[in-house]
Every structure is written in C-alpha cells, then in structure tokens.
Short mmCIF file of C-alpha atoms in Angstrom, two decimals:
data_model
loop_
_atom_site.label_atom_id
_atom_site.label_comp_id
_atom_site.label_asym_id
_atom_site.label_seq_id
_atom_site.Cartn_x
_atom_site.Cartn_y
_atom_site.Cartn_z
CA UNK V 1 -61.72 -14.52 -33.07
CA UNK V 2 -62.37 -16.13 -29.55
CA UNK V 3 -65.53 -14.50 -27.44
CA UNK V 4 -64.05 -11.92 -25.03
CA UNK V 5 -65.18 -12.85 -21.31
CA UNK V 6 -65.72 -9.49 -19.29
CA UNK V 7 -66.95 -9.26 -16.08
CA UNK V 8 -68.69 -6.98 -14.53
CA UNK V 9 -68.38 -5.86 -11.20
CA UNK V 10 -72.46 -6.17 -9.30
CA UNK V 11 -72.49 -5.49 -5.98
CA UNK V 12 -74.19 -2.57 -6.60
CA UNK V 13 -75.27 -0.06 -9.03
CA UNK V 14 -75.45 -0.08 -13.09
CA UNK V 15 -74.08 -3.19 -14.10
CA UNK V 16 -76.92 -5.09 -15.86
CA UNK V 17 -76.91 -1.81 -18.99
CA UNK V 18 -73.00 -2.74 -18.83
CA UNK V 19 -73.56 -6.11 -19.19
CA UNK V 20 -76.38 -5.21 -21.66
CA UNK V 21 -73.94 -3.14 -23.98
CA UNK V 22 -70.64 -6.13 -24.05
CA UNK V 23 -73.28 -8.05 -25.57
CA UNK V 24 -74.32 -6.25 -27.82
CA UNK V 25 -70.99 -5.92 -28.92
CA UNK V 26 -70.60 -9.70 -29.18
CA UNK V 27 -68.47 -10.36 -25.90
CA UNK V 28 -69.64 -12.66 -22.68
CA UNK V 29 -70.53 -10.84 -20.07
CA UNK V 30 -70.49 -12.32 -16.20
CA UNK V 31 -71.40 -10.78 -12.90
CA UNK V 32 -69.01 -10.68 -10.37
CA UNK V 33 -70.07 -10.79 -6.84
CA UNK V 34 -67.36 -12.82 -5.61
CA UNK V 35 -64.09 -13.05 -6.01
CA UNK V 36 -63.58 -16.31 -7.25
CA UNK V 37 -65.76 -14.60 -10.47
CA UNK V 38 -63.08 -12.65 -11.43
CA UNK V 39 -60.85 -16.11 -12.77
CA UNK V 40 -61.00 -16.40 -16.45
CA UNK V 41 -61.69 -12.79 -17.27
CA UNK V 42 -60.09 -10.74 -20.19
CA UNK V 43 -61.03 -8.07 -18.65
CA UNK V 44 -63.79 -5.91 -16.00
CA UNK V 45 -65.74 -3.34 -16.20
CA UNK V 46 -66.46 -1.38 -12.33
CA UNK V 47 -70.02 0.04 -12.89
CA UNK V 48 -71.41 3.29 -11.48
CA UNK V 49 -73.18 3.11 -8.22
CA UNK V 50 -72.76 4.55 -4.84
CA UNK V 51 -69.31 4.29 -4.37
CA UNK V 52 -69.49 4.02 -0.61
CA UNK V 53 -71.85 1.09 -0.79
CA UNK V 54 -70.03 -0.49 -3.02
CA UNK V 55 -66.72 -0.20 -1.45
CA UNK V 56 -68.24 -1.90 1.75
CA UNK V 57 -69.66 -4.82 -0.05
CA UNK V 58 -65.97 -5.21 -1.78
CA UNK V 59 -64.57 -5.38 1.46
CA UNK V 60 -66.70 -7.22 2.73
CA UNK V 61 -65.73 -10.42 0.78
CA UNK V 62 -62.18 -9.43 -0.20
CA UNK V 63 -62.58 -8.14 -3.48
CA UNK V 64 -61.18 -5.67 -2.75
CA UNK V 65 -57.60 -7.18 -2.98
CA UNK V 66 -58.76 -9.25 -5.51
CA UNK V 67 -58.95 -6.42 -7.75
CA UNK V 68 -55.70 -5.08 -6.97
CA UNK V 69 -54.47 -8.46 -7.80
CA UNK V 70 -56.37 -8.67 -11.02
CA UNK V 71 -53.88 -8.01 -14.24
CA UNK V 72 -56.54 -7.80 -17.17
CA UNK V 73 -57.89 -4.52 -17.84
CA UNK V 74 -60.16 -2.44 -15.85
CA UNK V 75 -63.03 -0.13 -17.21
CA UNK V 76 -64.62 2.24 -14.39
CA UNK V 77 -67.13 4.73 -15.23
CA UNK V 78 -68.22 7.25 -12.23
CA UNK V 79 -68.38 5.64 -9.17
CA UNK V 80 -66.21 2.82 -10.24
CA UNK V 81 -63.72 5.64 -11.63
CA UNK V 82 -63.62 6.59 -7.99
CA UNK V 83 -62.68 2.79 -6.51
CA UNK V 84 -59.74 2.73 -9.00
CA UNK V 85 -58.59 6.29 -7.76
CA UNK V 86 -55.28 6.93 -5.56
CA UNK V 87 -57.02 6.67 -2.16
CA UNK V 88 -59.86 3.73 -2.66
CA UNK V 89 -58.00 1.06 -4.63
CA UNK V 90 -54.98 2.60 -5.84
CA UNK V 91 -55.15 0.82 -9.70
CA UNK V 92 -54.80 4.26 -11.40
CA UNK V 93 -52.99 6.82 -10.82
CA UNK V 94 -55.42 9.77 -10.43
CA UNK V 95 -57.06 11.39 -7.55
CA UNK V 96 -61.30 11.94 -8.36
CA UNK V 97 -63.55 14.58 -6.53
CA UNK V 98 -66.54 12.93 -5.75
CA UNK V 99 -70.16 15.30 -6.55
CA UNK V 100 -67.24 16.97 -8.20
CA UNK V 101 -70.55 19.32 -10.23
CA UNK V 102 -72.54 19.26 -7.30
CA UNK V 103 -76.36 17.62 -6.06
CA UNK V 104 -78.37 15.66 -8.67
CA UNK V 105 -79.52 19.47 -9.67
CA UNK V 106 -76.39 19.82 -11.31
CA UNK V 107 -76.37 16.64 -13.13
CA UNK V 108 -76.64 16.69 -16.78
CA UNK V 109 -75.90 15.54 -20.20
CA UNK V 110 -73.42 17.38 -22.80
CA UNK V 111 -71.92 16.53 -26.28
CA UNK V 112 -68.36 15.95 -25.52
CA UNK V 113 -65.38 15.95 -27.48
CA UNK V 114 -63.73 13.00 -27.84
CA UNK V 115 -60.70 14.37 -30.18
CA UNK V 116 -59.46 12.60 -33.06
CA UNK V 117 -61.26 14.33 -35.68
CA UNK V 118 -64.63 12.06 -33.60
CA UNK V 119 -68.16 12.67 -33.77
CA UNK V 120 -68.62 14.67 -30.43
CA UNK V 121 -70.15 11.91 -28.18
CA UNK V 122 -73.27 12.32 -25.88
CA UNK V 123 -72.27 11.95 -22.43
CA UNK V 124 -74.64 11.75 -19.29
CA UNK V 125 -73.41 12.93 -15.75
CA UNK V 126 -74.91 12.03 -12.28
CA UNK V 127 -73.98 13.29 -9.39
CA UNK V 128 -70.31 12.85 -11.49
CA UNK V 129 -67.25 13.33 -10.04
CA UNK V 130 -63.67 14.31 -12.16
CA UNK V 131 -60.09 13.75 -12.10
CA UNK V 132 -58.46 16.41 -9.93
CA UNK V 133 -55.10 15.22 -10.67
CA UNK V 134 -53.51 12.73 -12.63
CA UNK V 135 -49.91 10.98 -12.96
CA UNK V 136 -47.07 11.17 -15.54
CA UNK V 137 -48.67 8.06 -17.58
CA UNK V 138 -52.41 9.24 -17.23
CA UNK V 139 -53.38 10.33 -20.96
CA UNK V 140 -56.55 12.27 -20.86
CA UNK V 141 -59.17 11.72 -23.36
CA UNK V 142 -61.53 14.07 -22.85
CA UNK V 143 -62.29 17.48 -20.55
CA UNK V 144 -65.66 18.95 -19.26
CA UNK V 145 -64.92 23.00 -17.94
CA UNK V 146 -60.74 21.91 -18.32
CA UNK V 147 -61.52 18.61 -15.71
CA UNK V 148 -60.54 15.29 -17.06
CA UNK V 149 -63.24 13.08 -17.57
CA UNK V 150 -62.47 10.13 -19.67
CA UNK V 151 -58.80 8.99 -19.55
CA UNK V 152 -56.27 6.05 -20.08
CA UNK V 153 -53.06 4.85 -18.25
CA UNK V 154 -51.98 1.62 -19.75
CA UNK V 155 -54.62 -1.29 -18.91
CA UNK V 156 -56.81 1.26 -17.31
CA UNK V 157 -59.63 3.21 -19.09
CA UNK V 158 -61.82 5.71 -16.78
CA UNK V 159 -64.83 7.51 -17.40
CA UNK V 160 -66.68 10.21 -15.26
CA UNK V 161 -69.81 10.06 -17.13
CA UNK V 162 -71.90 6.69 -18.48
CA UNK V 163 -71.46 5.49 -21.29
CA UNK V 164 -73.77 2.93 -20.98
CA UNK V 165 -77.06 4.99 -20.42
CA UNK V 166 -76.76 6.01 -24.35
CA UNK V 167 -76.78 3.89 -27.00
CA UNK V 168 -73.29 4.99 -28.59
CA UNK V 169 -70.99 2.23 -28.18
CA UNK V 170 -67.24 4.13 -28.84
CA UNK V 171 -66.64 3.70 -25.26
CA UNK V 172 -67.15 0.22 -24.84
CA UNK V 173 -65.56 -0.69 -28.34
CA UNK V 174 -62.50 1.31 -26.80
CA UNK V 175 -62.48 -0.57 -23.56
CA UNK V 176 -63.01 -3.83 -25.63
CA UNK V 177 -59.77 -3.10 -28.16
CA UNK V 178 -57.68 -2.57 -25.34
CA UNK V 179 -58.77 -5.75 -23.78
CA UNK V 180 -57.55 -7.10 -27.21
CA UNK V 181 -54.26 -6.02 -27.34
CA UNK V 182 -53.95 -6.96 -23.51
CA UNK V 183 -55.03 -10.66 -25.31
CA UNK V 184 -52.80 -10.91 -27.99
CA UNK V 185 -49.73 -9.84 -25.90
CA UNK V 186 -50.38 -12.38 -23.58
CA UNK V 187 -50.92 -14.72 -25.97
CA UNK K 1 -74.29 22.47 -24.26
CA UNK K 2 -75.23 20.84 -21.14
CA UNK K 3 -78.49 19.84 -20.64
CA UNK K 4 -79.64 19.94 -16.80
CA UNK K 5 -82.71 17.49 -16.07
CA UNK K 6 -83.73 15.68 -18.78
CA UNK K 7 -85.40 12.42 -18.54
CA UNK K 8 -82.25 10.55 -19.13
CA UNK K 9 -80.67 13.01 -16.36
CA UNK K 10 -83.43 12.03 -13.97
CA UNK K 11 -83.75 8.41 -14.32
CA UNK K 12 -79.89 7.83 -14.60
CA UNK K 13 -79.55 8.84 -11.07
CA UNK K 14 -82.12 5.96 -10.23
CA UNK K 15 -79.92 3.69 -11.93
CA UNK K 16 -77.50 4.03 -10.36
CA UNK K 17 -79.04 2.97 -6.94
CA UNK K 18 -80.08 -0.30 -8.11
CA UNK K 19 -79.09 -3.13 -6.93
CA UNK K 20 -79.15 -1.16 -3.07
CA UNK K 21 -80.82 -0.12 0.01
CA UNK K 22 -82.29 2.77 0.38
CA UNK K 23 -82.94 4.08 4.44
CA UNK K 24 -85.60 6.20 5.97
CA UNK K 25 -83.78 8.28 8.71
CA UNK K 26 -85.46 11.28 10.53
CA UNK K 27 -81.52 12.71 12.11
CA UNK K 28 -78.31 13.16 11.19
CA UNK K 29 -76.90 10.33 13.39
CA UNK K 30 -79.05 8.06 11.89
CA UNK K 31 -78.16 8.86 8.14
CA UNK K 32 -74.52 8.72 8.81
CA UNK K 33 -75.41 4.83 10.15
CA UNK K 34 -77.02 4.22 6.86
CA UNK K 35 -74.32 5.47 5.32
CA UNK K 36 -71.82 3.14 7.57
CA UNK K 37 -73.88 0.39 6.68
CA UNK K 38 -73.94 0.92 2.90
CA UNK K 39 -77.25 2.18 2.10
CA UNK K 40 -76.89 3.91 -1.31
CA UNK K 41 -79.70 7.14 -0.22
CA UNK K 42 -81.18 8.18 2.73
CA UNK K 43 -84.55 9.54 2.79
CA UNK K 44 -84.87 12.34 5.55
CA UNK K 45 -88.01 12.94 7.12
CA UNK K 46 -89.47 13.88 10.44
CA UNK K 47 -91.40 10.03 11.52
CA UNK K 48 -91.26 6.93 10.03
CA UNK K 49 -94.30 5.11 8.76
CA UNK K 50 -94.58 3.17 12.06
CA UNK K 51 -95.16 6.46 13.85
CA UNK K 52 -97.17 8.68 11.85
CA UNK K 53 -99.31 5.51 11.22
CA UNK K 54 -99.51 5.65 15.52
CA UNK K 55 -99.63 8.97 16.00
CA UNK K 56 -102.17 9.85 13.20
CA UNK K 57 -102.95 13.51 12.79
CA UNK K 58 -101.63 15.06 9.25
CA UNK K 59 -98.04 14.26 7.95
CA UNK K 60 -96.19 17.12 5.99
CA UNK K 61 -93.29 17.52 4.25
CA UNK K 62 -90.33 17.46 6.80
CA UNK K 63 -88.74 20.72 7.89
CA UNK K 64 -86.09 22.21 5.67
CA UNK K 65 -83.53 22.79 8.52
CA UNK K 66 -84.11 18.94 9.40
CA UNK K 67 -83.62 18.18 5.78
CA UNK K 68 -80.65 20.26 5.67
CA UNK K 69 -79.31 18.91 8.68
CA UNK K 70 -79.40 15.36 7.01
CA UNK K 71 -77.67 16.91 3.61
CA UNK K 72 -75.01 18.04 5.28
CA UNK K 73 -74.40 14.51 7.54
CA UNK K 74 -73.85 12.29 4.63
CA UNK K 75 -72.10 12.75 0.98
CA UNK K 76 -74.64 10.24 -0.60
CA UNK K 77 -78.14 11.21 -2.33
CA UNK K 78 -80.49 12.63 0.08
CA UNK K 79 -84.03 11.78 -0.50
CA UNK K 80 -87.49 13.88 0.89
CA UNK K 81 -91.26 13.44 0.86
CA UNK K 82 -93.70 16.02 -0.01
CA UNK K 83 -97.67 15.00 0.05
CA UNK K 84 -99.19 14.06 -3.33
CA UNK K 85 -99.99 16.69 -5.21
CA UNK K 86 -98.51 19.51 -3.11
CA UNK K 87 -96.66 21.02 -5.80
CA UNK K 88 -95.38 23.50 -3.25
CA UNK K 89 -93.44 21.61 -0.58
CA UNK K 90 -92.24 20.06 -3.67
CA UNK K 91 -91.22 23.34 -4.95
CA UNK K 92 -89.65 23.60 -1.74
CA UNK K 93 -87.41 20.62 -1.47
CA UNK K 94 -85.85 21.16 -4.98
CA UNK K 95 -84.54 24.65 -3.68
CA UNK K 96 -83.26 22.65 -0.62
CA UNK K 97 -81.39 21.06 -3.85
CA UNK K 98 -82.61 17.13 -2.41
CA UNK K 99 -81.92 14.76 -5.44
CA UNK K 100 -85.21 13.05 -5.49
CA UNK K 101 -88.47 13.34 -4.29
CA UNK K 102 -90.88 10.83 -3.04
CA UNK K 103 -94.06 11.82 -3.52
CA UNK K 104 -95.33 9.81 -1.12
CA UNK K 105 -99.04 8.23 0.15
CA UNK K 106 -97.32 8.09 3.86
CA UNK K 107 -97.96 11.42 4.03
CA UNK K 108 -101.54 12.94 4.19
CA UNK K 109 -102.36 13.43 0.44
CA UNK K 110 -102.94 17.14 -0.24
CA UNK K 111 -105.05 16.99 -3.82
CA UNK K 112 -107.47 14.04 -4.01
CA UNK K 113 -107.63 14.05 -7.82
CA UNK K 114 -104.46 15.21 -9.13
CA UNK K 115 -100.25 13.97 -8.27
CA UNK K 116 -97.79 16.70 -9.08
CA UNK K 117 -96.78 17.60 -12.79
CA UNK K 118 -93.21 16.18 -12.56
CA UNK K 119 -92.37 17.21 -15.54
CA UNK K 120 -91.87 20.89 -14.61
CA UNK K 121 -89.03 20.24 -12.19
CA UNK K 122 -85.36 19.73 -12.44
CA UNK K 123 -85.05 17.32 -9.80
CA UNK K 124 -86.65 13.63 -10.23
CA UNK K 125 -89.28 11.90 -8.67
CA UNK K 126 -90.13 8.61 -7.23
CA UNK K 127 -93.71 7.86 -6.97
CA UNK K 128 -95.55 4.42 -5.61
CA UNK K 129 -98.35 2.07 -7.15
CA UNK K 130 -99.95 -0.99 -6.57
CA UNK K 131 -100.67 -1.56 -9.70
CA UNK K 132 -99.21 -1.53 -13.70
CA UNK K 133 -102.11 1.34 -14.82
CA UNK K 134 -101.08 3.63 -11.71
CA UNK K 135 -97.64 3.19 -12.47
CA UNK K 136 -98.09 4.09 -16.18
CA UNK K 137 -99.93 7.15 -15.00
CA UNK K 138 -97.26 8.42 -12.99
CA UNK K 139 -94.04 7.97 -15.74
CA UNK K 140 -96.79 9.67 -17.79
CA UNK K 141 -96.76 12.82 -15.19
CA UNK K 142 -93.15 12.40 -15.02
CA UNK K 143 -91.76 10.31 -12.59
CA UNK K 144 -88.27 8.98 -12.92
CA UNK K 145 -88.73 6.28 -10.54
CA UNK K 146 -91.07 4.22 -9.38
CA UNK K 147 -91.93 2.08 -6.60
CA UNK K 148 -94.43 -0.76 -5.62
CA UNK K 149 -96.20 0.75 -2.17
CA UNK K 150 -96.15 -1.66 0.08
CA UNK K 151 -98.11 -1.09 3.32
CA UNK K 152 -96.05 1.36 4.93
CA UNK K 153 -95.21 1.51 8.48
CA UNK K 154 -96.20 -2.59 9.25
CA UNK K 155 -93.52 -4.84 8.82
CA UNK K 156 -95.60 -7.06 6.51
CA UNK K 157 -94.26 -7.63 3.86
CA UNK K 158 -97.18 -9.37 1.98
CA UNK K 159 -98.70 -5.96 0.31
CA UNK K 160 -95.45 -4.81 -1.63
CA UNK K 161 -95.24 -8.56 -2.48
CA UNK K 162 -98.97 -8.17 -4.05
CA UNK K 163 -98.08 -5.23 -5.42
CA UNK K 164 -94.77 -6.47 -7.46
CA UNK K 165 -96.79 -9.53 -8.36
CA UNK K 166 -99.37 -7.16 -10.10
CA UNK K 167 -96.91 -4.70 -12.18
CA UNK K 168 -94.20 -7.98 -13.22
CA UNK K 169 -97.04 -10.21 -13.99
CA UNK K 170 -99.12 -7.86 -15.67
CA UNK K 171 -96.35 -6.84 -18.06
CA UNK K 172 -95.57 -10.27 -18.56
CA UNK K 173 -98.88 -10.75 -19.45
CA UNK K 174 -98.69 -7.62 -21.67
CA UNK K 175 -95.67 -8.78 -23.75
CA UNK K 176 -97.66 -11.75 -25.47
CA UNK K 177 -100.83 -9.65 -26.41
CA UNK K 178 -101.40 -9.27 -30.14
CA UNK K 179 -100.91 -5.49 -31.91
CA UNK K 180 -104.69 -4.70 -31.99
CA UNK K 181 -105.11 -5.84 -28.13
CA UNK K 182 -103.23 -3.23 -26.86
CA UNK K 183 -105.45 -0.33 -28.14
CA UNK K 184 -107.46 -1.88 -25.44
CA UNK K 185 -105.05 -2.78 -22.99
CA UNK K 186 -104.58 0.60 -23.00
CA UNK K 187 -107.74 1.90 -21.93
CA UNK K 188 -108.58 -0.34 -19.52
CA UNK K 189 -105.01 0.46 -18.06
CA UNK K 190 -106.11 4.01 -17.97
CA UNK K 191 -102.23 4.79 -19.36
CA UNK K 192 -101.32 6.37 -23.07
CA UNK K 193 -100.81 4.48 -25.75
CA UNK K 194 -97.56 4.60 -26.68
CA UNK K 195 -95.93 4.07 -23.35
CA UNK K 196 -98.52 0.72 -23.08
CA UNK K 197 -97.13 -0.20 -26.51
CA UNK K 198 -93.58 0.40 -25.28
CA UNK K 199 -93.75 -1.72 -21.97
CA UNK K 200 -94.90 -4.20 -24.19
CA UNK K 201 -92.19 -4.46 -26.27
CA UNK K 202 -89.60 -4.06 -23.82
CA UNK K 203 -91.13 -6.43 -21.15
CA UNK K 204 -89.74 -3.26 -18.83
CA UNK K 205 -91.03 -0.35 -16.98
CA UNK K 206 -89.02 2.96 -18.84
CA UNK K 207 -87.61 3.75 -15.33
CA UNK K 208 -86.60 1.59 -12.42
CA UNK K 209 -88.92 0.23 -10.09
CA UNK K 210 -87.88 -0.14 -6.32
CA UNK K 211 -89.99 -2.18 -3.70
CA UNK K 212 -91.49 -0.30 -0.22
CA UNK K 213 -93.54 -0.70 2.14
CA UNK K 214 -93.48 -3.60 5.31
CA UNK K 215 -90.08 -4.68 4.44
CA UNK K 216 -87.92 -5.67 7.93
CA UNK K 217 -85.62 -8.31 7.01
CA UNK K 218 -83.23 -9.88 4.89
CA UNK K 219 -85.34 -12.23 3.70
CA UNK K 220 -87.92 -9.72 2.78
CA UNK K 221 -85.28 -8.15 0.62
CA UNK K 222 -83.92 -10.94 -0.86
CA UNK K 223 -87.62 -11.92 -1.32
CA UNK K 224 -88.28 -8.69 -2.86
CA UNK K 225 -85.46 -8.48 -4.97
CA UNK K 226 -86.14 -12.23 -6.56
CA UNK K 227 -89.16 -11.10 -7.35
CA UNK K 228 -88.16 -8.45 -9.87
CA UNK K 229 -87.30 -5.51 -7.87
CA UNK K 230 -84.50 -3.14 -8.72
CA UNK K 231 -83.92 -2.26 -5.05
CA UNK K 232 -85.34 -1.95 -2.46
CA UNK K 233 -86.51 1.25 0.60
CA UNK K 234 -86.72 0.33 4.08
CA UNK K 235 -88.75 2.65 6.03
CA UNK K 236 -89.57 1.90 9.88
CA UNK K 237 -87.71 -1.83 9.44
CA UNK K 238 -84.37 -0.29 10.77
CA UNK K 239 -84.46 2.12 13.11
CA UNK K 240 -87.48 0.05 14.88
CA UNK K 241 -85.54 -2.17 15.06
CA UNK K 242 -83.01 -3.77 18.12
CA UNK K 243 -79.81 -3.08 16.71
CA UNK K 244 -80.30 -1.03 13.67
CA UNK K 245 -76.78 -1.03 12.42
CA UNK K 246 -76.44 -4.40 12.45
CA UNK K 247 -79.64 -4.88 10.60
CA UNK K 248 -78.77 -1.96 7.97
CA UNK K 249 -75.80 -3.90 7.11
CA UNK K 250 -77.71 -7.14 7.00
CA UNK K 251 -80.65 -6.01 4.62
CA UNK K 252 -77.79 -4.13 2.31
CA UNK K 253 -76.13 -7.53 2.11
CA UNK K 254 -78.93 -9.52 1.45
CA UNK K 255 -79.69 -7.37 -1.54
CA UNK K 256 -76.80 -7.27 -3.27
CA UNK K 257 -76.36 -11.31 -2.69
CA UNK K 258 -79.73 -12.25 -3.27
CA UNK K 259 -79.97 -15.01 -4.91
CA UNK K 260 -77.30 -16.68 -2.69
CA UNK K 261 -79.61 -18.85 0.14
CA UNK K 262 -76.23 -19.58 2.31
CA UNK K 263 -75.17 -15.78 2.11
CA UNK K 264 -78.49 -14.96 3.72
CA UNK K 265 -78.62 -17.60 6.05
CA UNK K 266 -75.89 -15.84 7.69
CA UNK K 267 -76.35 -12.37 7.71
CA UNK K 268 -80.19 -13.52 8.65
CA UNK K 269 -78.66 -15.14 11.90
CA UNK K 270 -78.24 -12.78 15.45
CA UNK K 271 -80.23 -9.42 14.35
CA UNK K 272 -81.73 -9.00 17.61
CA UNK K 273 -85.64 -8.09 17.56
CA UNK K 274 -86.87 -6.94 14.35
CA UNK K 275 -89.62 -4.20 13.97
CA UNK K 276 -93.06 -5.46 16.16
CA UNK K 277 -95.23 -5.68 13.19
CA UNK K 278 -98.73 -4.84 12.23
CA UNK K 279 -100.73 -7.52 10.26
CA UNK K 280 -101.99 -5.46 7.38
CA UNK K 281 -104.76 -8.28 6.87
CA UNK K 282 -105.92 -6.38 10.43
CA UNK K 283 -106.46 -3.09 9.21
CA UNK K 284 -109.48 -1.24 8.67
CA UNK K 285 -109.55 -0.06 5.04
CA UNK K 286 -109.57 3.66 6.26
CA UNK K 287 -106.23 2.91 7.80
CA UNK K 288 -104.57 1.64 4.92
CA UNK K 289 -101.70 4.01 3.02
CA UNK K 290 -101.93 2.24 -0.27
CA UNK K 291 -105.69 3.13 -1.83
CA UNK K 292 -103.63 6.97 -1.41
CA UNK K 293 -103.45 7.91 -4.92
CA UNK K 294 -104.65 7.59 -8.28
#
C-alpha cells in the first residue's frame, strides 16, 4: 500500500505531536505553511492552537481559501475544529462554542466513550470548546455532559479534545481510514 | 471522571501556544491589539520590564481589578506574574481563574531560597532559567512551562540567546553520555534523577520551553525560534515600541515563518523605531533580573 501524505496545518499551535503521531502510524507527514503545501496531500490535519492567531496567519497568505478549495479530508481537533465551523471556514456543518467549559481551570482530562462496544478512550481538554449545533449529515461520535465532541460529516472528522497529547492512536487510525477510502474512490 | 489539573492538563495548554507570540500588556486596549495582531496570550501586568527596571522600587503582583479588566478584553489565555515564591499572590491569581502563571524574576523575588510548590495548584505555571539544572529544578516543583530568562526589560537579545544556548546544548550534550554518567550528571545538575535520565533519552525538556527576555524584533524571534525555542514572550519590545501594532503583527509573523529569510525580510522592513535598548553587557550585576532565582 502507497505511503499516505498528510499535511499538517503549522502556523501555529500543536502540529509537530500531530505530525509526531502520522508517523508513527507509518504515513508522511508535511507542514503546511503555505498554500502551495497543501498540493499532493491525501489528506490534513488542522492542529489545536489559538484559533484567532491562527486564523490571521491563514489569511494572511490565502490559506484560507485554499482550504475551502481543498477536496481531501480534513481532521481538526479544538481550535482547528473551530476554523472548520459554520462561521470561520464553513467546511463542516456545525457551529462550536469556543472556552465552551470555561478558563484553563476548567480544563481537564476524562475517559470518554467512544461507542461501538470501544475501550473508553482518554481524552484531554484545554480551554475546549463543543459543537453547539450540528447539520442533518453531522454524525456524532462522542458526547461530554450531552455536547458533541468528536464527530463526522463525510470527508470531515472533528474533535474537541486532543488526541494527540495521549498516546492512543484510534483517532488518528480513524482519520487515516477515511483518508483511505477518500483514496481508493478516487482512484 | 474528569480529572481537573493534571500534569498533562497543565502542560497541554502550553502546547498549544507553541509555535506563537505571547504579549506583555498592562490595559485592556493594549491586549485587545495583541489579540488583533495574533498573539496567542497576553500577559497582564501593571509595567513592563523597561519600566520597573527604570523606576526601581519593589514590583508586585498586578492588581486583580487590572487583571480582571484584561480577562474580560480578550477571549484568549490571560497570563499574570506573582513574585517567586509568594505562594499567596499566587493563590490569588488562580481565584482570579488566570490560566497560567509566570512566576517571574521581573518582579522583586519574595523568598530568597525557595520558588512556589506548583504542584499544589490547579492552574499551571511558567517559570524562567538560564540554565538546564534550574530548569530541571523547577519541572521538579511543578512547572508546566518553562522559559529561558532573557534580560528583561533591555532589548538585547544576547542573554536569552546565552541562555537557550545553555539548556539545547547542554541536553545535547546530555543525550550522548553513557548510563553510569548520568548518576553524576545528575548531581552536578542539582536536578533528580529520573527526570535527568529522562531528558536524556528524549533529547527534550518534559514541557515546552518558550524564549524571554530582550527580544524587540523579528529577527530576534526568528533568531530565537531557530535556535530551539517553542515560542516566544515579548515583554517591553511592543508597546515601547513606535507603532506597536504593526510590530505585534510583524514579530507574530516572523515566528510562525521562521525559517523563511525572504518572509522576514519583509515584515522586518518599515516598523518604525523599535524599543531604545539597554546593553545588558552595561549593567551592574546588582541590576541584572536573571541571577533572580535558584
């Protein structure tokens, strides 16, 4: 099976533990900056961060609209679950509160229940926000307190917490099986 | 169950700044510019370095309606300073709910022998050091966060740059000692064991390690950030500065694109006047910030 190229979003924030985790799981991983470094991709992963620094330095060099015009799948955990949101980049169809449990005082780490008869998975929250309300093709994955938290609509995969701060790999292996079947259809 | 502060709690939140700016600001106005600009935390206090360092006397922890002022200004993390070792004003600013604290040498230290024990808060803390040993010692108390010192208050930039060369290099230098040479390593560190051991084998701090202290330009940033920095604070660089918006956005730039010599060329050009800067190389030793803590 060909190496999967992913890229990950690094203007800002969490992406080198991103990048750490792909390759682990035996797929190329690339920074993206810029948006000529989003050509080639199977798919992209938009870290956590601080989502209003990082949605400056998007705009800053048009990515932007190169992400809306990007047609691989997209993985966004916290912050980057924010850009994808209704009113920052419009990819998925969900609307996030932002600090949605409050200051860092209120961040924390829970075992969360993933369904499908799954080992519960540890999940870490910072300063996390949740899905407040999601579309007709949104299926959620997973609820902290009855708010969405991890959820898929087609190509897109979303996660309030961080997947990549633990050293469970479901997550990614998820995001990386979709990418797969996004492949092989293409191909 | 959820778990509220644990180490992974604390540290993630430091994570996710990396890679970013993060502003000193003393008002609301000026937090909301950082904010503009794309700084990724502010911290609040009542002077910068530049001006306590002129206007001596003793510097405290800021005032909570100041603080609270700057909480409610801005949406992302809010950062505040109590003195080393004043467990109190500490005590303080995680009621204030502030989602890290610096305990910080720019302000007059308050114990000359011990820092605060870290470990018996909820909210994370970002501590300074010069050197590897100091830096162990601190993760060891608790810290979440750590980073180099810098000279505060100078725009020189050539202390944080000692500083970063002394921490990188010497755990470099720790990742090719033999088993049995660490024992020692350790000791003469003045850190535990096991964290020594730990460092070596991950060629990594546990936490992330930010750069302060003299930092005024983009340069210094990208300079900073080539060196091995995870991010970087800027203290008295913007807002003693001509045009500090236009420098806020500049530094933030430079740090995310780095590496990139034609990226910085630009956003280096038309800043105005930056910060008038204090040779550190002139100070007496009494007025130096960095020999604070230990």
């Amino acid at each position: 099976m060909e190496q999967l190229r992913i890229g990950v979003l690094a203007v800002q924030g969490n992406f080198r533990e991103h990048a750490a985790v792909l390759r682990r799981l035996g797929a190329e991983a690339i920074e993206v900056r810029l948006p000529e470094q989003l050509e080639g991709l199977d798919g992209l992963i938009v870290p956590g961060g601080e989502s209003t620094a990082m949605t400056r330095l998007m705009h800053l060099y048009g990515l932007d609209e190169a992400l809306q015009r990007f047609e691989q799948p997209i993985f966004g955990t916290c912050a980057g679950m924010i850009l994808l949101d209704r009113d920052h980049l419009a990819i998925a169809d969900i609307s996030t509160k932002r600090n949605a449990f409050g200051r860092q005082v209120a961040s924390f780490e829970t075992d969360l229940d993933i369904g499908h008869g799954e080992e519960p998975l540890r999940a870490v929250f910072i300063r996390a926000p949740w899905i407040e309300d999601a579309g007709e093709g949104v299926e959620v994955l997973a609820e902290v307190d009855g708010h969405p938290v991890l959820a898929r609509e087609g190509r897109i995969l979303v996660a309030a917490f961080h997947p990549e701060l633990t050293d469970d790999t479901r997550i990614h292996e998820l995001f990386l099986n979709q990418v797969r079947e996004a492949t092989s259809v293409r191909a | 169950m959820a778990e509220f502060g644990t180490m992974r709690v604390k540290s993630g939140l430091a994570e996710m700044l990396k890679g970013g700016v993060i502003m000193d600001v003393v008002n609301a106005e000026q937090a909301k510019i950082a904010e503009a600009a794309g700084a990724v935390a502010v911290m609040a206090l009542e002077r910068v370095p530049a001006d306590i360092r002129v206007e001596g006397g003793v510097a405290r922890m800021s005032d909570p309606e100041m603080i609270v002022g700057i909480q409610e200004a801005v949406t992302i993390p809010v950062m505040a300073k109590c003195r080393i070792g004043h467990f109190a004003e500490a005590q303080i600013l995680q009621a204030l709910e502030i989602d890290y604290i610096d305990e910080s040498e720019v302000l007059t230290p308050a114990d000359v022998a011990h820092h605060v024990d870290k470990w018996k808060f909820t909210v994370p803390f970002v501590c300074g050091a010069t050197n590897l040993g100091e830096a162990l010692r601190r993760i060891t108390e608790g810290a979440a966060m750590i980073r180099t010192k810098g000279e505060a208050g100078t725009g020189d930039v050539v202390n944080a740059v000692t500083h970063m060369r002394s921490v990188f290099g010497h755990i470099r230098r720790l990742t090719t000692l033999a088993e049995e040479e660490l024992y020692t390593e350790a000791k003469n560190l003045q850190a535990p064991y096991d964290l020594v051991r730990w460092v070596a084998e991950n060629g990594k701090l546990p936490v992330v390690t930010f750069t302060a202290g003299g930092i005024a330009t983009p340069a210094d940033a990208a300079l900073c950030m080539q060196l091995g920095a995870d991010g970087v604070f800027v203290g008295s660089g913007i807002f003693k500065s001509g045009d500090p918006e236009l420098r806020a956005k500049a530094i933030v730039e430079a740090t995310t694109h780095y590496q990139d010599a034609e990226i910085l060329a630009r956003v280096s050009a038309g800043l105005g006047e930056p910060m008038v800067g204090i040779s550190t190389a002139s100070l007496d030793p009494s007025q130096l910030l960095e020999t604070r803590g230990w």
